[in-house]
PDB file of C-alpha atoms in Angstrom:
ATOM      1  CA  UNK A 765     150.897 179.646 256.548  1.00  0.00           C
ATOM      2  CA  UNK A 766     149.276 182.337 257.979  1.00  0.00           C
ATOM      3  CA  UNK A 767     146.082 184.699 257.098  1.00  0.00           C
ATOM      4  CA  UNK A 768     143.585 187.040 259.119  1.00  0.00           C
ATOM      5  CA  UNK A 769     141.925 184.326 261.321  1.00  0.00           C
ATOM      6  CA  UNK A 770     145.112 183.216 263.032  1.00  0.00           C
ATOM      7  CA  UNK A 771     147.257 186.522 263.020  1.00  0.00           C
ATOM      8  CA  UNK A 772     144.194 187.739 265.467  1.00  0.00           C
ATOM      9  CA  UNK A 773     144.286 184.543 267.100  1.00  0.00           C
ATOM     10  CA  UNK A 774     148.151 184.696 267.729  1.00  0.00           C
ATOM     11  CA  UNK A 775     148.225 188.147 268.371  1.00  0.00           C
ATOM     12  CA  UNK A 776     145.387 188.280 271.203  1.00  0.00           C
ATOM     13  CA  UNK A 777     146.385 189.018 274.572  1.00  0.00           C
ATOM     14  CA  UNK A 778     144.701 189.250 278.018  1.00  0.00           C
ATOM     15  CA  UNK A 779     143.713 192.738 279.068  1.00  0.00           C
ATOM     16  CA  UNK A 780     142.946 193.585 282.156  1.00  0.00           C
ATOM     17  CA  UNK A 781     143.917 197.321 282.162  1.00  0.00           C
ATOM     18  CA  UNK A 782     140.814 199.282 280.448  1.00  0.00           C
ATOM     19  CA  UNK A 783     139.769 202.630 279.700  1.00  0.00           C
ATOM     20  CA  UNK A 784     137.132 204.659 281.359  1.00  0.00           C
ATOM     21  CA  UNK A 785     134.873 204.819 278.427  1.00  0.00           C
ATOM     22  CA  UNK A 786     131.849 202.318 277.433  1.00  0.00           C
ATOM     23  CA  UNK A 787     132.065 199.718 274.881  1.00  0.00           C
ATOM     24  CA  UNK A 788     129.949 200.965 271.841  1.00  0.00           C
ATOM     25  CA  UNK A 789     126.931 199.607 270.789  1.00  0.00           C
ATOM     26  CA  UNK A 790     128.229 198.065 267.608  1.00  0.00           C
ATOM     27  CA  UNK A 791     131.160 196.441 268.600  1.00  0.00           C
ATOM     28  CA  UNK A 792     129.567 195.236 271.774  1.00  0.00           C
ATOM     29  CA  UNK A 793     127.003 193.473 269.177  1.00  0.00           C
ATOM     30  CA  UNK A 794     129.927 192.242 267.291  1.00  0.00           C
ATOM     31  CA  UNK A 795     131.379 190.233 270.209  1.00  0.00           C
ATOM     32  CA  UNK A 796     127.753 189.209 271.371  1.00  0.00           C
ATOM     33  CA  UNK A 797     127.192 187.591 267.567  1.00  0.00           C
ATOM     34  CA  UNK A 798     130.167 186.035 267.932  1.00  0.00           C
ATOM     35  CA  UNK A 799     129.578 184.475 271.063  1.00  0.00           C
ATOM     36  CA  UNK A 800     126.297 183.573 269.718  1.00  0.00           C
ATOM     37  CA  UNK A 801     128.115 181.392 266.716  1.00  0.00           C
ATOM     38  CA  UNK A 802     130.016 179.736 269.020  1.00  0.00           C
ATOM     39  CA  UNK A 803     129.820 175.541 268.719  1.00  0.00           C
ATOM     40  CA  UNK A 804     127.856 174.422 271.472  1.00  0.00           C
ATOM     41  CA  UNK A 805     126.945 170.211 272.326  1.00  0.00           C
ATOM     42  CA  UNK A 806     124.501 168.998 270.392  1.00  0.00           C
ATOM     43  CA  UNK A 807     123.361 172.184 268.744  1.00  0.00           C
ATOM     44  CA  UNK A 808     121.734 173.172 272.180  1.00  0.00           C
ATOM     45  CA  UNK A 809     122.866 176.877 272.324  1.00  0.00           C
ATOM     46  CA  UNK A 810     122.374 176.906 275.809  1.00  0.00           C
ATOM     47  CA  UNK A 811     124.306 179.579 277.321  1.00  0.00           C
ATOM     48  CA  UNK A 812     123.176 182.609 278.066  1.00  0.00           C
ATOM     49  CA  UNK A 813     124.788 185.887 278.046  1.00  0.00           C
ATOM     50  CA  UNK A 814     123.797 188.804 280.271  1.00  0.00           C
ATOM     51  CA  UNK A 815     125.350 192.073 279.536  1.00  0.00           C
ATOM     52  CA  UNK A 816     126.255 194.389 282.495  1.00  0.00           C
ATOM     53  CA  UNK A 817     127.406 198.408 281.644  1.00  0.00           C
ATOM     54  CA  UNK A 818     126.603 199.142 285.375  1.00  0.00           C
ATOM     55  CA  UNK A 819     129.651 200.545 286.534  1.00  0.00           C
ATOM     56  CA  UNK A 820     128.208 200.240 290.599  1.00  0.00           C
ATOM     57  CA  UNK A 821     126.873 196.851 289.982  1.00  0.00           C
ATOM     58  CA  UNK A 822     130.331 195.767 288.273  1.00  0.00           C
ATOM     59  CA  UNK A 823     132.202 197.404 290.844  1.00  0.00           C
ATOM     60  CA  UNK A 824     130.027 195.280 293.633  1.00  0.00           C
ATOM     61  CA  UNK A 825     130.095 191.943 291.869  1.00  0.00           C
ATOM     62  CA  UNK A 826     133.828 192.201 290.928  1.00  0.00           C
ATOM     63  CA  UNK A 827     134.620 192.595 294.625  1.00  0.00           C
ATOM     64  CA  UNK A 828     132.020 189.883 295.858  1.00  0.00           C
ATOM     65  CA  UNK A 829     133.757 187.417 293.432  1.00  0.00           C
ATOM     66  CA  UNK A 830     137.475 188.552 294.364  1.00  0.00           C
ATOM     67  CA  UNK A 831     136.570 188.018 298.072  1.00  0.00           C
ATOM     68  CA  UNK A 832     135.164 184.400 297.531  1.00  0.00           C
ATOM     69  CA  UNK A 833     138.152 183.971 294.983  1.00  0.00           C
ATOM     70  CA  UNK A 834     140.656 180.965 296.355  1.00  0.00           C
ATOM     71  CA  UNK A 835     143.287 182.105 294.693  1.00  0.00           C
ATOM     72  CA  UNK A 836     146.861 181.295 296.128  1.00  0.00           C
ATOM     73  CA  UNK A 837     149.308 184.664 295.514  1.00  0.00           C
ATOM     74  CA  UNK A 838     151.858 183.975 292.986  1.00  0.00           C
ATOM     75  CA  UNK A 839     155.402 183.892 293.562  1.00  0.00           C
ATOM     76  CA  UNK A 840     158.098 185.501 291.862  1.00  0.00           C
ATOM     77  CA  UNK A 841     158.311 182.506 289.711  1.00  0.00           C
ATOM     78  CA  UNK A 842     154.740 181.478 289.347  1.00  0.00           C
ATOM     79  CA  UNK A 843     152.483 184.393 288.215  1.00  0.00           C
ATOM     80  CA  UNK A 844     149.403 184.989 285.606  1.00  0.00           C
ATOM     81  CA  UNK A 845     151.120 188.831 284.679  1.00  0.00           C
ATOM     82  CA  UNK A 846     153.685 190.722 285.318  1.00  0.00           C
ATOM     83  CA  UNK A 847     152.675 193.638 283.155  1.00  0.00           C
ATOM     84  CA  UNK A 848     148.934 193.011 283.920  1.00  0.00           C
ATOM     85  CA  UNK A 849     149.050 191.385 287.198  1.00  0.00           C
ATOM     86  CA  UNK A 850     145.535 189.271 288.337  1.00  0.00           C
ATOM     87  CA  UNK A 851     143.771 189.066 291.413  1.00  0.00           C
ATOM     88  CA  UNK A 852     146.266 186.151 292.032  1.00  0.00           C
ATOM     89  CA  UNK A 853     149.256 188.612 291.169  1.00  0.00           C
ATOM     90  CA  UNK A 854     148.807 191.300 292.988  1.00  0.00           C
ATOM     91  CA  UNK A 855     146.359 191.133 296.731  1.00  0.00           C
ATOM     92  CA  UNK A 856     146.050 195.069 296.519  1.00  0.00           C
ATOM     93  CA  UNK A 857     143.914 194.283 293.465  1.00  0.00           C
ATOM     94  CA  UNK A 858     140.283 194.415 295.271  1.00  0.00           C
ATOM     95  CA  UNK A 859     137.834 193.954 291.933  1.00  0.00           C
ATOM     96  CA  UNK A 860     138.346 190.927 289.788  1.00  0.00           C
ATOM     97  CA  UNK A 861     136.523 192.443 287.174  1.00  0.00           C
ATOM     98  CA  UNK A 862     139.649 195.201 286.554  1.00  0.00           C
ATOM     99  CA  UNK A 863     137.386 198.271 286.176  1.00  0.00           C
ATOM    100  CA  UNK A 864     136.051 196.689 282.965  1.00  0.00           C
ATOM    101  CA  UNK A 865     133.413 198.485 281.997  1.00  0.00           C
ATOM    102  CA  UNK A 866     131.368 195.791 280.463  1.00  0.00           C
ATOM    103  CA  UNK A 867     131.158 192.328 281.854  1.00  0.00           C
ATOM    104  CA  UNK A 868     129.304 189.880 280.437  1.00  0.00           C
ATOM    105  CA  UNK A 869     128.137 186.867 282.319  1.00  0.00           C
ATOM    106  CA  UNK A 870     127.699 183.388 280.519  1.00  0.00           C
ATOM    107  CA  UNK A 871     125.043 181.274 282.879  1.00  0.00           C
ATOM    108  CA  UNK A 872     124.629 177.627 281.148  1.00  0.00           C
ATOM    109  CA  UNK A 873     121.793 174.979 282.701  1.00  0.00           C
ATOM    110  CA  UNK A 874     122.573 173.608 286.074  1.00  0.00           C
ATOM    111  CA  UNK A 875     122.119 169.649 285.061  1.00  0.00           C
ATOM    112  CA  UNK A 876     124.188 169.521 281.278  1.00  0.00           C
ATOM    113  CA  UNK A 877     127.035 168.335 281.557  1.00  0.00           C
ATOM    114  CA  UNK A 878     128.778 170.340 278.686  1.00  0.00           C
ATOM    115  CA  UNK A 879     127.283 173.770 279.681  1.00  0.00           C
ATOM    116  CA  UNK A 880     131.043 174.952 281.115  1.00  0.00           C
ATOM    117  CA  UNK A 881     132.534 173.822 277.781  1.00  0.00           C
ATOM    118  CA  UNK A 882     130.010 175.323 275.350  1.00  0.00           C
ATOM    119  CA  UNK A 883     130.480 178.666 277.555  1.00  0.00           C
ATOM    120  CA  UNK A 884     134.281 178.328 277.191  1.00  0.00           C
ATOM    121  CA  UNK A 885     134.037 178.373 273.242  1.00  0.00           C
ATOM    122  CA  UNK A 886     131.748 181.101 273.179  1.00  0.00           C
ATOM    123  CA  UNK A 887     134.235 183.088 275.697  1.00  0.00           C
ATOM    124  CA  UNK A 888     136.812 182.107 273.123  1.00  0.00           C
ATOM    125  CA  UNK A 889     135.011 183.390 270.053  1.00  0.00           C
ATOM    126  CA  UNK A 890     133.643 186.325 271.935  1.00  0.00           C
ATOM    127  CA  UNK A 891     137.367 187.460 273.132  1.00  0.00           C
ATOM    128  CA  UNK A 892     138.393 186.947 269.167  1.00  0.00           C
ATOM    129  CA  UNK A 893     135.848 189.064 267.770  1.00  0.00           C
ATOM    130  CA  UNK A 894     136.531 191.645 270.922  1.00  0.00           C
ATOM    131  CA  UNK A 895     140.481 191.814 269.973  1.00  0.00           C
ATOM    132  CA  UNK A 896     139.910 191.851 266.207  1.00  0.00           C
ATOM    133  CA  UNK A 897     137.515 195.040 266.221  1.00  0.00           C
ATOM    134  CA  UNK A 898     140.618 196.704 268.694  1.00  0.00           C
ATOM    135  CA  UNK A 899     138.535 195.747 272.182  1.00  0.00           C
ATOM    136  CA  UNK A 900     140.677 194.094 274.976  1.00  0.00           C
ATOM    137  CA  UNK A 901     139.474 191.440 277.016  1.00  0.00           C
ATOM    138  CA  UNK A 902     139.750 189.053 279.825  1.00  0.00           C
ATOM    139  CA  UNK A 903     137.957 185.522 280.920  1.00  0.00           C
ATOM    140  CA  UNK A 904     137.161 185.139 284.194  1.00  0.00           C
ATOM    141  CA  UNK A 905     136.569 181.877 285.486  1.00  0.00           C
ATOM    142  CA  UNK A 906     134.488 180.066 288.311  1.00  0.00           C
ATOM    143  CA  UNK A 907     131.211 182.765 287.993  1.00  0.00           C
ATOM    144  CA  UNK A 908     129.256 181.887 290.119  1.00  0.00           C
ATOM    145  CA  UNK A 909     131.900 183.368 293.261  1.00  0.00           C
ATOM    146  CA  UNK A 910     130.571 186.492 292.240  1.00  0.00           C
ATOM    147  CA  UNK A 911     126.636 185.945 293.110  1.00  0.00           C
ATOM    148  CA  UNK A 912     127.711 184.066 296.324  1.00  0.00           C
ATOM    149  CA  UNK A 913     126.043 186.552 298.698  1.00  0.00           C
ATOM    150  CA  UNK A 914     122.474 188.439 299.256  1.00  0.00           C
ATOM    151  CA  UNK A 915     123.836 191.324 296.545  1.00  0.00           C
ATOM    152  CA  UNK A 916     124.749 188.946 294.129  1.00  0.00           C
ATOM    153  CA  UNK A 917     121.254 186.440 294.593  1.00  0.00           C
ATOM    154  CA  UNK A 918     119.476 189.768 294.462  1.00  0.00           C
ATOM    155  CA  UNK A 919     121.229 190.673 291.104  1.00  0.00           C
ATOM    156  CA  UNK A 920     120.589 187.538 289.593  1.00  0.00           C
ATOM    157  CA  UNK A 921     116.794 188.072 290.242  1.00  0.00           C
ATOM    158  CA  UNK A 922     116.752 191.508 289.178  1.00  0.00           C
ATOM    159  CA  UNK A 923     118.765 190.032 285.782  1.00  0.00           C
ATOM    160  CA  UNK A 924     115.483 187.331 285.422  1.00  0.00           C
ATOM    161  CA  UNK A 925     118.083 184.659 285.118  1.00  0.00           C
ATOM    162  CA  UNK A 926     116.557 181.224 285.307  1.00  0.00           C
ATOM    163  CA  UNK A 927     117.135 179.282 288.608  1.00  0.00           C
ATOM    164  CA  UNK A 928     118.280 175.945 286.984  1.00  0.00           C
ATOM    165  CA  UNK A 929     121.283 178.026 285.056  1.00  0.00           C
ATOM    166  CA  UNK A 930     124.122 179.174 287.125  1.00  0.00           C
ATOM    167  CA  UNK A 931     127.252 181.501 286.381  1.00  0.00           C
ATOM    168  CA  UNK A 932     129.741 179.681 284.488  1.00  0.00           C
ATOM    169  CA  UNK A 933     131.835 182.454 283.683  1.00  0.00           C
ATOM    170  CA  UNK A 934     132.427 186.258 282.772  1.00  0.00           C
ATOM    171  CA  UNK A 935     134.045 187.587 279.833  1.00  0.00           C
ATOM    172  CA  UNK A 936     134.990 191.342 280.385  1.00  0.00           C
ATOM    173  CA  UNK A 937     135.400 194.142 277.847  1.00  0.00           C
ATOM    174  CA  UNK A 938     136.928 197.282 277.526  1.00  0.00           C
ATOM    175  CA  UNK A 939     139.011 199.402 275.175  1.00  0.00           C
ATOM    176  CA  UNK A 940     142.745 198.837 276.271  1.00  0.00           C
ATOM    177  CA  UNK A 941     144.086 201.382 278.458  1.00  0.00           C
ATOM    178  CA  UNK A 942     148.059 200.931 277.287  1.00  0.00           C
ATOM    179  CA  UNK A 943     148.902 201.018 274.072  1.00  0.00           C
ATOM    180  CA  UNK A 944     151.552 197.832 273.877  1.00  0.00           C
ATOM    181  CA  UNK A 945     149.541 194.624 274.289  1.00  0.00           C
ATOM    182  CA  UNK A 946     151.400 192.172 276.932  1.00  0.00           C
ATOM    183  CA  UNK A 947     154.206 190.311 275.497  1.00  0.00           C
ATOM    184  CA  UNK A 948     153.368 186.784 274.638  1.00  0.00           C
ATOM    185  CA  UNK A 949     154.943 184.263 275.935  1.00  0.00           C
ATOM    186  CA  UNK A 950     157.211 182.246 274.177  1.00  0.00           C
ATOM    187  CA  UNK A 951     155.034 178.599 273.864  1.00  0.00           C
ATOM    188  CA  UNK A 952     156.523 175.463 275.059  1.00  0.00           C
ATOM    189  CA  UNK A 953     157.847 172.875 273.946  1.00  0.00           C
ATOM    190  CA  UNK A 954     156.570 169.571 273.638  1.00  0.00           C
ATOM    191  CA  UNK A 955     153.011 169.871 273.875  1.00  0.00           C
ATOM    192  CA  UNK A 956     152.183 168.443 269.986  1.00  0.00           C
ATOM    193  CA  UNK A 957     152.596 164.519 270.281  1.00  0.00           C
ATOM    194  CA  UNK A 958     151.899 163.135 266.661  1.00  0.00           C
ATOM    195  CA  UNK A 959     150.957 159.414 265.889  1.00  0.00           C
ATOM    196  CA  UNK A 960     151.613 158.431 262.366  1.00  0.00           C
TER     197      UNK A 960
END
């Protein structure tokens, strides 16, 4: 069975190789809506998404985060991406954001236990919508690495964001710079138990 839904789901891929230009306005609304739609516990709609197109303050953050990042290098046999290689990939890499030139931050409330999950399924639907409009994008966990410093605590004040949410995560977006989309992996086996 297949149809439009899950050919874009099965045919997204990571990006983390973008073009110079800016997102525009309408697709950038497009991926915002859909994050926006996401399911979130309880109906709360807690998450809240701050939209960066500041290619200095992007450049800053990326690097603050990639510094605080505890990443262990991969290994020829244990890596994120060969043809896009991550922060973990490749150390010469110095801004976890990839040149991306918009990042969105997802901050969720400080004492809810399911803020980190509802921001996951709104990265999910936002990175969808992003790849089905011809946007690339990448999810970039553990945040709040990247405000862990006076530049970043100054940013979030600057960005008005409220002191009892913190930075779950980042979803960045871009138009792809390569053509050919990373090769998907082939998925493996095993993982579908079924109880009848």
């Amino acid at each position: 069975m297949t149809n439009e839904v899950l050919e874009n789901i099965m045919t997204r891929r990571t990006i983390r190789r973008f073009r110079e230009e800016q997102v525009g306005e309408e697709e950038l609304q497009a991926v915002l809506d859909a994050g926006l739609y996401a399911p979130s516990a309880g109906g709360r709609q807690g998450v809240l998404f701050v939209v960066s197109q500041n290619k200095a303050v992007n450049e800053k953050l990326g690097r603050i985060k990639r510094n605080n990042s505890t990443v262990k290098m991969s290994t020829d046999t244990a890596y994120i991406s060969k043809e896009q290689p991550s922060i973990a990939d490749d150390p010469d890499i110095f801004n976890a954001f990839y040149d991306a030139p918009t990042v969105i931050t997802l901050f969720v409330p400080k004492n809810f236990l399911f803020g980190p999950y509802d921001a996951s399924a709104a990265a999910e639907n936002m990175l969808l919508a992003a790849h089905s409009i011809g946007l690339g994008g990448c999810y970039i966990g553990s945040a709040w690495e990247s405000f862990a410093d006076p530049f970043g605590q100054e940013v979030l004040r600057e960005w008005k964001v409220r002191t009892d949410y913190y930075a779950a995560l980042h979803v960045l977006l871009g138009y792809p710079k390569d053509e050919q989309a990373p090769m998907a992996r082939a998925r493996k086996e095993g993982r579908i138990i079924r109880i009848n």
